[in-house]
Amino acid sequence: MSNWPVGASILFVLLLSGMPISLALAAVGTIGTAAIIGWGPSLSLLGQTFFDNSRNYSLSVLPLFLMMGNFVVQSGIAEELYRSANAWLRHRRGGLAMATVVACGGFSSVCGSSMATAATMTKIALPSMRRFGYPDDLSTASIAAGGTLGILIPPSVILVFFGILTQQDIGKLFLAGIVPGLIGVLGYAIAVMISVRMRRIDLPVEEKLPLAARIRSLRGTAGALALFVFVMGGIYLGVFTPTESAGMGAAGAFLLTILQGRFSLRTTFETLFETAKTTAMMFFILFGALTFTNYVNLSGMTGDMQIALTFFGDSPTAVILTILAIYLVLGCMLEGLSMIMLTVPIFYPVVAAQGFDLIWFGIFVVVVTEISYITPPVGMNAFVLRSVVPDVALKTIFRGLLPFVAMDIIRVALLLIFPVLVLFIPAHM
Amino acid sequence: ETTLRMANWLPPSHPLVAEVMVPFAEQVAEATQGRVTVDIMGAPLGPPGAHFDFAVNGIADITFGVQGYSPGRFKTTNIAELPFLGDSAEAVSVAYWRTFDEMLIDAGEYDRVKVLAVFTHGPGQVFTKGRDLTSVDAIKGVKMRVGGGIVHEIATRIGATPVEGPSSKAYELLSQGVADGILFPYESVAFFKLIPLLDQGLAVPGGLYNTSFYIVMNKAKWESLPEEDKAAIDSVSGEALARLAGQMWDRVDAAGLAEMEGKIAITTASDAQVAALAAQLQPVIDAKLAEVSETGVDGAAALALMKAEIAAAGTE
Amino acid sequence: MSRAPSLPSPAGPARAALGVICGVMLFAMMGLTVVDVIGRYLFSAPLTGATELTEILLACVIFIGLPAVSLDDEHVTVDLITGKLPAAIQPFRRAILLLASGVVLAVIAWRLWAHAGQIAGYGGTTNSLRLPVAPVAYLCAICTGLAAGITFAAAMRPPRD
Ligand code: NA
Ligand code: NA
């Protein structure tokens, strides 16, 4: 019954050999399950897992939130967010990088994916930062880090997955992400200041805009603000369920695209095609992870893992710090969604048994996933930056990210010490 | 020595696990003098609707679930889900098993498994917030959360606006005002923590619907057991297991009702209301019986037997 | 772990067709929610079957999108050490991996087909509209089979870059 170390080792080798994560998970899960319950049942379970989970109504929010984000990209409101943030921050040293972080936060409030946020902001913020002579490591790092907020500030694809895996209210998870997200924006702005000070970079500072001009710049943010208020307000006031909010948000973003004069049939189909591909890719990872999780459950690994989590003591603090350490290590090597799907089903019963609120744990998991996006060697957002601007070395991006990772660690500590930062808003829903 | 793996999609604390499956597992071990044990899995292998096929395909040895989660598959289930059947889940469950054993099994819907039990939940009733439920057309226009199947049809026929969603989303739909009422048994209202969200209940004698459950076993696994073990398992399944489950639902229904005390005002439907509901629901009953007859089992005769057995079981 | 950027693909028309189909389905998913919500508030008449139609569309988007992912080689992989291997063995590694991936996809397609047969056997339908479910499962099996075929074909071809 406990052949899981063999299975886990084979999975590790397959992953390192470059096999698609989804297929490696499905293959090892099926073979491992066959070793326990026989080939016939195991192969039946494979077919059932891939089909029966593909018709999960709650999961329909994923393509719809992806669609919303992609329409928002198409609508061009990212430029206006950046212009406005810049109007307020241009007179500070490192102002353009701070504006980048703030605009990333704004964009995150209408886009549920970190990689989409990073990719979009690269195209908008990087050219002007380069024009003003910002060093590549600072400018790319502020985008890569700011982009991670996409999964914390609602809406969030990762929080949807977490909610499904742990049967938590997705609306509450969304609301819980707001304050930690704002702390994240603040932390990254401080990281920019630290970078600028420590390295004594001589950055040009623009003259301060008059208040009237600054306020006028806010007009450009109206579209994003309206969309955010529509989606989150709709959930908060109960006009529609979180599941429905995705469809309403996608429709709102589509409308915004038309209002901004960015509609074209061709671009729309390209946007939808990208959405469908990302959907297929993500769901296959989910199905693969579920196949592997079944093997894990049948093999008794869950029990072994739960014992392992209390290795350093079974006080809540010891367990959560052990989990944090595991996530920091895994986060270096694994892509965020895969990491969550592999670990959350195993961890959350232990965490709940220790008396932690699972809404809080969801935000904790998302913040450590954000860290995983910007730590070497596998940092998805750094990769996104690198694929958009191939002339910057990955090493440069990761070097620039150091102060941002440090701020993330401080943020995790804050959430650990003051859980109320997470739970205040959802408690008043 | 044989260990039977039981797939489980509910939390271990759920009464269907803690008060039916766990005692059943103990009874199997006892009846077979420890030769057969039942191991209840801690984590689900798939969504609830997938569990019948888990037994068919041998992914787990024993599975339980709700027939209604596989729409189109079980037509004879209609017999147990009809309105006005009875107030006691125990009586309805025992009668359901007897009717199943005598007539419904001939429809062949369960040919690929060994059936250990079929049974029902307690009667489903009407709950709303901010509505006077004493008038005849009280339910008209209420946005009523329903799961689908017969409940959807019943809600529509009695004039409600059905809002679809899984039961796990009931809290969300009601707390956000997307729905302003629900058709549920007392137990479920309490279990899904809906009591603070509701203030009126309408108790219809015999209930508006029941939910049908199954407990089945992989056929090959069953046939691989020695005759004496089969006989031992038979002695604690079938009617005995249906009764065990029905008693549990009655207990948790009573607890749910007690929890509503002072929070939800429950009115018993007046004769005029019952008459109106009966007239509104007759077409649903007729259509459901016709569906049963499609399987080759006489729907009207099965319902007559079911009602006679409910009356008999109620006086035992 | 990274996603390769889309390259101009020889299968242009296939991509275009997949794009249009997925686009229409995603738009339908969005439209269903909007009509359902508006119907509920303005006319007290939510759309019957909106939930189950959304579920079917979701399954279709996932599985029709899959051949497109395989076509554009956008499956998520770990390229922690593969990039550092000597260039001489890269073509072999790539061919073997694509063959293995193709086999896994083919097995999944086969099992989906078998499951579809099982659903057809008992006449599985959706909850309210009573639409048959088996055709959706057959479609999923065919799309996965297509993705397997695309992957095998890619294994036979020299790398594009
Ligand atoms: Na977001
Ligand atoms: Na990382």
GROMACS .gro file of C-alpha atoms in nm, chain B:
model
  316
  430GLU     CA    1  -0.970  -1.222   0.510
  431THR     CA    2  -1.111  -0.960   0.277
  432THR     CA    3  -1.106  -0.583   0.302
  433LEU     CA    4  -1.373  -0.400   0.106
  434ARG     CA    5  -1.281  -0.043   0.014
  435MET     CA    6  -1.576   0.194   0.045
  436ALA     CA    7  -1.552   0.517  -0.156
  437ASN     CA    8  -1.676   0.821   0.034
  438TRP     CA    9  -1.743   1.174  -0.089
  439LEU     CA   10  -1.872   1.311   0.243
  440PRO     CA   11  -1.679   1.442   0.544
  441PRO     CA   12  -1.631   1.166   0.806
  442SER     CA   13  -1.851   1.356   1.053
  443HIS     CA   14  -2.154   1.356   0.821
  444PRO     CA   15  -2.432   1.144   0.978
  445LEU     CA   16  -2.463   0.932   0.663
  446VAL     CA   17  -2.101   0.826   0.724
  447ALA     CA   18  -2.082   0.837   1.104
  448GLU     CA   19  -2.426   0.691   1.179
  449VAL     CA   20  -2.488   0.461   0.880
  450MET     CA   21  -2.168   0.359   0.700
  451VAL     CA   22  -1.954   0.319   1.012
  452PRO     CA   23  -2.216   0.106   1.198
  453PHE     CA   24  -2.274  -0.092   0.877
  454ALA     CA   25  -1.900  -0.159   0.849
  455GLU     CA   26  -1.900  -0.277   1.211
  456GLN     CA   27  -2.201  -0.501   1.148
  457VAL     CA   28  -2.031  -0.658   0.844
  458ALA     CA   29  -1.720  -0.735   1.047
  459GLU     CA   30  -1.932  -0.878   1.326
  460ALA     CA   31  -2.159  -1.085   1.100
  461THR     CA   32  -1.861  -1.234   0.914
  462GLN     CA   33  -1.668  -1.283   1.238
  463GLY     CA   34  -1.396  -1.051   1.114
  464ARG     CA   35  -1.342  -1.229   0.783
  465VAL     CA   36  -1.471  -0.927   0.591
  466THR     CA   37  -1.393  -0.570   0.693
  467VAL     CA   38  -1.505  -0.247   0.530
  468ASP     CA   39  -1.250   0.033   0.497
  469ILE     CA   40  -1.414   0.374   0.450
  470MET     CA   41  -1.190   0.608   0.247
  471GLY     CA   42  -1.106   0.947   0.396
  472ALA     CA   43  -1.082   1.144   0.072
  473PRO     CA   44  -1.313   1.133  -0.231
  474LEU     CA   45  -1.198   0.973  -0.557
  475GLY     CA   46  -1.423   1.193  -0.767
  476PRO     CA   47  -1.742   1.397  -0.771
  477PRO     CA   48  -2.052   1.244  -0.600
  478GLY     CA   49  -2.219   1.165  -0.932
  479ALA     CA   50  -1.927   0.945  -1.037
  480HIS     CA   51  -1.969   0.699  -0.751
  481PHE     CA   52  -2.214   0.452  -0.905
  482ASP     CA   53  -1.966   0.389  -1.187
  483PHE     CA   54  -1.687   0.355  -0.930
  484ALA     CA   55  -1.870   0.044  -0.808
  485VAL     CA   56  -1.952  -0.077  -1.160
  486ASN     CA   57  -1.589  -0.042  -1.270
  487GLY     CA   58  -1.437  -0.185  -0.954
  488ILE     CA   59  -1.256   0.137  -0.863
  489ALA     CA   60  -1.400   0.094  -0.515
  490ASP     CA   61  -1.572  -0.218  -0.379
  491ILE     CA   62  -1.864  -0.039  -0.214
  492THR     CA   63  -2.001   0.305  -0.302
  493PHE     CA   64  -2.299   0.509  -0.196
  494GLY     CA   65  -2.467   0.810  -0.349
  495VAL     CA   66  -2.776   0.976  -0.483
  496GLN     CA   67  -2.937   0.830  -0.795
  497GLY     CA   68  -3.050   1.179  -0.897
  498TYR     CA   69  -2.684   1.281  -0.946
  499SER     CA   70  -2.684   1.063  -1.260
  500PRO     CA   71  -2.987   1.202  -1.443
  501GLY     CA   72  -3.143   0.973  -1.700
  502ARG     CA   73  -2.997   0.661  -1.547
  503PHE     CA   74  -3.249   0.558  -1.281
  504LYS     CA   75  -3.613   0.593  -1.374
  505THR     CA   76  -3.751   0.366  -1.100
  506THR     CA   77  -3.616   0.611  -0.842
  507ASN     CA   78  -3.919   0.826  -0.926
  508ILE     CA   79  -4.135   0.598  -0.711
  509ALA     CA   80  -3.949   0.704  -0.396
  510GLU     CA   81  -3.917   1.071  -0.485
  511LEU     CA   82  -4.286   1.151  -0.535
  512PRO     CA   83  -4.470   1.406  -0.317
  513PHE     CA   84  -4.696   1.317  -0.020
  514LEU     CA   85  -4.537   0.973   0.046
  515GLY     CA   86  -4.479   0.994   0.419
  516ASP     CA   87  -4.337   1.183   0.714
  517SER     CA   88  -4.101   0.910   0.835
  518ALA     CA   89  -3.783   0.838   0.643
  519GLU     CA   90  -3.768   0.500   0.817
  520ALA     CA   91  -4.112   0.393   0.696
  521VAL     CA   92  -4.053   0.526   0.344
  522SER     CA   93  -3.705   0.368   0.326
  523VAL     CA   94  -3.820   0.025   0.443
  524ALA     CA   95  -4.116   0.037   0.202
  525TYR     CA   96  -3.885   0.156  -0.076
  526TRP     CA   97  -3.652  -0.139  -0.021
  527ARG     CA   98  -3.939  -0.386  -0.025
  528THR     CA   99  -4.086  -0.232  -0.341
  529PHE     CA  100  -3.742  -0.231  -0.498
  530ASP     CA  101  -3.681  -0.595  -0.407
  531GLU     CA  102  -4.019  -0.705  -0.533
  532MET     CA  103  -4.072  -0.492  -0.845
  533LEU     CA  104  -3.826  -0.215  -0.926
  534ILE     CA  105  -3.522  -0.442  -0.953
  535ASP     CA  106  -3.677  -0.596  -1.266
  536ALA     CA  107  -3.608  -0.273  -1.455
  537GLY     CA  108  -3.245  -0.387  -1.471
  538GLU     CA  109  -3.098  -0.053  -1.372
  539TYR     CA  110  -2.879  -0.212  -1.108
  540ASP     CA  111  -2.783  -0.527  -1.299
  541ARG     CA  112  -2.412  -0.442  -1.305
  542VAL     CA  113  -2.379  -0.413  -0.925
  543LYS     CA  114  -2.488  -0.590  -0.609
  544VAL     CA  115  -2.740  -0.362  -0.435
  545LEU     CA  116  -2.687  -0.340  -0.058
  546ALA     CA  117  -2.963  -0.086   0.006
  547VAL     CA  118  -3.187   0.181  -0.139
  548PHE     CA  119  -3.346   0.433   0.095
  549THR     CA  120  -3.466   0.791   0.116
  550HIS     CA  121  -3.408   1.109   0.303
  551GLY     CA  122  -3.680   1.263   0.520
  552PRO     CA  123  -3.957   1.460   0.345
  553GLY     CA  124  -3.862   1.783   0.168
  554GLN     CA  125  -4.051   2.094   0.277
  555VAL     CA  126  -4.070   2.462   0.182
  556PHE     CA  127  -3.862   2.732   0.354
  557THR     CA  128  -3.853   3.103   0.276
  558LYS     CA  129  -3.752   3.437   0.420
  559GLY     CA  130  -3.991   3.727   0.463
  560ARG     CA  131  -4.295   3.556   0.312
  561ASP     CA  132  -4.626   3.463   0.466
  562LEU     CA  133  -4.669   3.097   0.380
  563THR     CA  134  -5.026   3.056   0.503
  564SER     CA  135  -5.211   3.153   0.186
  565VAL     CA  136  -5.283   2.915  -0.100
  566ASP     CA  137  -5.065   3.094  -0.353
  567ALA     CA  138  -4.794   3.179  -0.098
  568ILE     CA  139  -4.518   3.020  -0.301
  569LYS     CA  140  -4.602   3.198  -0.624
  570GLY     CA  141  -4.300   3.388  -0.759
  571VAL     CA  142  -4.061   3.290  -0.478
  572LYS     CA  143  -3.709   3.243  -0.617
  573MET     CA  144  -3.656   2.888  -0.492
  574ARG     CA  145  -3.317   2.720  -0.495
  575VAL     CA  146  -3.346   2.371  -0.646
  576GLY     CA  147  -3.094   2.103  -0.735
  577GLY     CA  148  -3.271   1.981  -1.047
  578GLY     CA  149  -3.467   1.665  -1.128
  579ILE     CA  150  -3.808   1.625  -0.971
  580VAL     CA  151  -3.753   1.915  -0.727
  581HIS     CA  152  -3.713   2.152  -1.019
  582GLU     CA  153  -4.040   2.031  -1.171
  583ILE     CA  154  -4.222   2.051  -0.838
  584ALA     CA  155  -4.096   2.404  -0.774
  585THR     CA  156  -4.211   2.511  -1.118
  586ARG     CA  157  -4.553   2.350  -1.081
  587ILE     CA  158  -4.625   2.515  -0.746
  588GLY     CA  159  -4.549   2.856  -0.898
  589ALA     CA  160  -4.197   2.920  -0.770
  590THR     CA  161  -3.915   3.056  -0.985
  591PRO     CA  162  -3.651   2.781  -0.972
  592VAL     CA  163  -3.290   2.894  -0.920
  593GLU     CA  164  -3.053   2.610  -1.001
  594GLY     CA  165  -2.744   2.531  -0.799
  595PRO     CA  166  -2.578   2.247  -0.612
  596SER     CA  167  -2.672   2.208  -0.245
  597SER     CA  168  -2.323   2.319  -0.143
  598LYS     CA  169  -2.408   2.656  -0.301
  599ALA     CA  170  -2.740   2.691  -0.119
  600TYR     CA  171  -2.595   2.918   0.149
  601GLU     CA  172  -2.438   3.145  -0.110
  602LEU     CA  173  -2.758   3.168  -0.315
  603LEU     CA  174  -2.976   3.243  -0.010
  604SER     CA  175  -2.738   3.473   0.178
  605GLN     CA  176  -2.685   3.682  -0.131
  606GLY     CA  177  -3.056   3.700  -0.206
  607VAL     CA  178  -3.011   3.528  -0.541
  608ALA     CA  179  -3.271   3.284  -0.408
  609ASP     CA  180  -3.525   3.367  -0.137
  610GLY     CA  181  -3.644   3.021  -0.054
  611ILE     CA  182  -3.549   2.657  -0.069
  612LEU     CA  183  -3.704   2.310  -0.086
  613PHE     CA  184  -3.515   2.099   0.167
  614PRO     CA  185  -3.566   1.849   0.447
  615TYR     CA  186  -3.528   1.985   0.803
  616GLU     CA  187  -3.188   1.818   0.837
  617SER     CA  188  -3.040   1.986   0.530
  618VAL     CA  189  -3.159   2.334   0.631
  619ALA     CA  190  -2.965   2.289   0.954
  620PHE     CA  191  -2.670   2.104   0.800
  621PHE     CA  192  -2.604   2.374   0.538
  622LYS     CA  193  -2.638   2.641   0.812
  623LEU     CA  194  -2.936   2.805   0.645
  624ILE     CA  195  -3.146   2.863   0.961
  625PRO     CA  196  -3.031   3.226   1.006
  626LEU     CA  197  -3.120   3.295   0.643
  627LEU     CA  198  -3.482   3.175   0.668
  628ASP     CA  199  -3.782   3.258   0.885
  629GLN     CA  200  -4.083   3.070   0.746
  630GLY     CA  201  -4.145   2.701   0.685
  631LEU     CA  202  -4.440   2.523   0.532
  632ALA     CA  203  -4.478   2.162   0.644
  633VAL     CA  204  -4.674   1.966   0.385
  634PRO     CA  205  -4.808   1.635   0.526
  635GLY     CA  206  -4.608   1.355   0.362
  636GLY     CA  207  -4.357   1.603   0.222
  637LEU     CA  208  -4.316   1.751  -0.124
  638TYR     CA  209  -4.040   1.514  -0.235
  639ASN     CA  210  -3.780   1.268  -0.110
  640THR     CA  211  -3.422   1.212  -0.217
  641SER     CA  212  -3.330   0.856  -0.307
  642PHE     CA  213  -2.995   0.701  -0.211
  643TYR     CA  214  -2.817   0.379  -0.302
  644ILE     CA  215  -2.545   0.166  -0.144
  645VAL     CA  216  -2.399  -0.076  -0.397
  646MET     CA  217  -2.110  -0.316  -0.434
  647ASN     CA  218  -1.892  -0.422  -0.725
  648LYS     CA  219  -2.045  -0.736  -0.872
  649ALA     CA  220  -1.723  -0.931  -0.931
  650LYS     CA  221  -1.606  -0.856  -0.579
  651TRP     CA  222  -1.940  -0.973  -0.440
  652GLU     CA  223  -1.926  -1.293  -0.639
  653SER     CA  224  -1.572  -1.362  -0.522
  654LEU     CA  225  -1.689  -1.383  -0.160
  655PRO     CA  226  -1.759  -1.726  -0.005
  656GLU     CA  227  -2.126  -1.815   0.033
  657GLU     CA  228  -2.126  -1.785   0.413
  658ASP     CA  229  -1.984  -1.432   0.395
  659LYS     CA  230  -2.242  -1.334   0.134
  660ALA     CA  231  -2.516  -1.463   0.362
  661ALA     CA  232  -2.366  -1.276   0.656
  662ILE     CA  233  -2.351  -0.948   0.462
  663ASP     CA  234  -2.706  -1.004   0.333
  664SER     CA  235  -2.822  -1.035   0.693
  665VAL     CA  236  -2.709  -0.678   0.773
  666SER     CA  237  -2.794  -0.515   0.438
  667GLY     CA  238  -3.112  -0.480   0.235
  668GLU     CA  239  -3.409  -0.393   0.453
  669ALA     CA  240  -3.196  -0.378   0.768
  670LEU     CA  241  -2.959  -0.125   0.613
  671ALA     CA  242  -3.245   0.077   0.462
  672ARG     CA  243  -3.402   0.091   0.808
  673LEU     CA  244  -3.072   0.195   0.969
  674ALA     CA  245  -3.039   0.479   0.717
  675GLY     CA  246  -3.404   0.585   0.744
  676GLN     CA  247  -3.379   0.597   1.125
  677MET     CA  248  -3.071   0.815   1.095
  678TRP     CA  249  -3.249   1.062   0.864
  679ASP     CA  250  -3.545   1.075   1.103
  680ARG     CA  251  -3.311   1.148   1.395
  681VAL     CA  252  -3.124   1.427   1.216
  682ASP     CA  253  -3.452   1.569   1.083
  683ALA     CA  254  -3.582   1.588   1.440
  684ALA     CA  255  -3.261   1.756   1.549
  685GLY     CA  256  -3.285   2.004   1.260
  686LEU     CA  257  -3.646   2.082   1.349
  687ALA     CA  258  -3.548   2.137   1.711
  688GLU     CA  259  -3.271   2.373   1.602
  689MET     CA  260  -3.527   2.581   1.409
  690GLU     CA  261  -3.732   2.638   1.724
  691GLY     CA  262  -3.793   3.009   1.768
  692LYS     CA  263  -3.602   3.095   1.451
  693ILE     CA  264  -3.817   2.958   1.174
  694ALA     CA  265  -4.194   2.969   1.213
  695ILE     CA  266  -4.325   2.644   1.070
  696THR     CA  267  -4.686   2.630   0.957
  697THR     CA  268  -4.856   2.304   0.872
  698ALA     CA  269  -5.024   2.330   0.534
  699SER     CA  270  -5.402   2.384   0.559
  700ASP     CA  271  -5.646   2.147   0.391
  701ALA     CA  272  -5.702   2.406   0.119
  702GLN     CA  273  -5.328   2.437   0.061
  703VAL     CA  274  -5.283   2.059   0.050
  704ALA     CA  275  -5.570   2.027  -0.198
  705ALA     CA  276  -5.423   2.299  -0.416
  706LEU     CA  277  -5.076   2.143  -0.406
  707ALA     CA  278  -5.218   1.799  -0.486
  708ALA     CA  279  -5.396   1.938  -0.791
  709GLN     CA  280  -5.087   2.128  -0.904
  710LEU     CA  281  -4.858   1.828  -0.862
  711GLN     CA  282  -5.078   1.555  -1.012
  712PRO     CA  283  -4.931   1.611  -1.363
  713VAL     CA  284  -4.578   1.568  -1.221
  714ILE     CA  285  -4.680   1.244  -1.050
  715ASP     CA  286  -4.843   1.114  -1.368
  716ALA     CA  287  -4.539   1.199  -1.580
  717LYS     CA  288  -4.302   1.036  -1.331
  718LEU     CA  289  -4.507   0.717  -1.318
  719ALA     CA  290  -4.517   0.705  -1.698
  720GLU     CA  291  -4.137   0.730  -1.693
  721VAL     CA  292  -4.119   0.434  -1.454
  722SER     CA  293  -4.348   0.233  -1.682
  723GLU     CA  294  -4.100   0.291  -1.969
  724THR     CA  295  -3.865   0.050  -1.791
  725GLY     CA  296  -4.118  -0.233  -1.810
  726VAL     CA  297  -4.213  -0.205  -1.443
  727ASP     CA  298  -4.575  -0.098  -1.393
  728GLY     CA  299  -4.541   0.248  -1.238
  729ALA     CA  300  -4.892   0.272  -1.093
  730ALA     CA  301  -4.872  -0.077  -0.942
  731ALA     CA  302  -4.530  -0.001  -0.793
  732LEU     CA  303  -4.662   0.318  -0.634
  733ALA     CA  304  -4.961   0.127  -0.493
  734LEU     CA  305  -4.726  -0.133  -0.344
  735MET     CA  306  -4.498   0.142  -0.210
  736LYS     CA  307  -4.790   0.317  -0.039
  737ALA     CA  308  -4.919  -0.007   0.111
  738GLU     CA  309  -4.572  -0.089   0.243
  739ILE     CA  310  -4.534   0.262   0.389
  740ALA     CA  311  -4.862   0.215   0.573
  741ALA     CA  312  -4.750  -0.130   0.689
  742ALA     CA  313  -4.403  -0.014   0.790
  743GLY     CA  314  -4.553   0.278   0.978
  744THR     CA  315  -4.751   0.047   1.206
  745GLU     CA  316  -4.472  -0.206   1.269
   0.00000   0.00000   0.00000
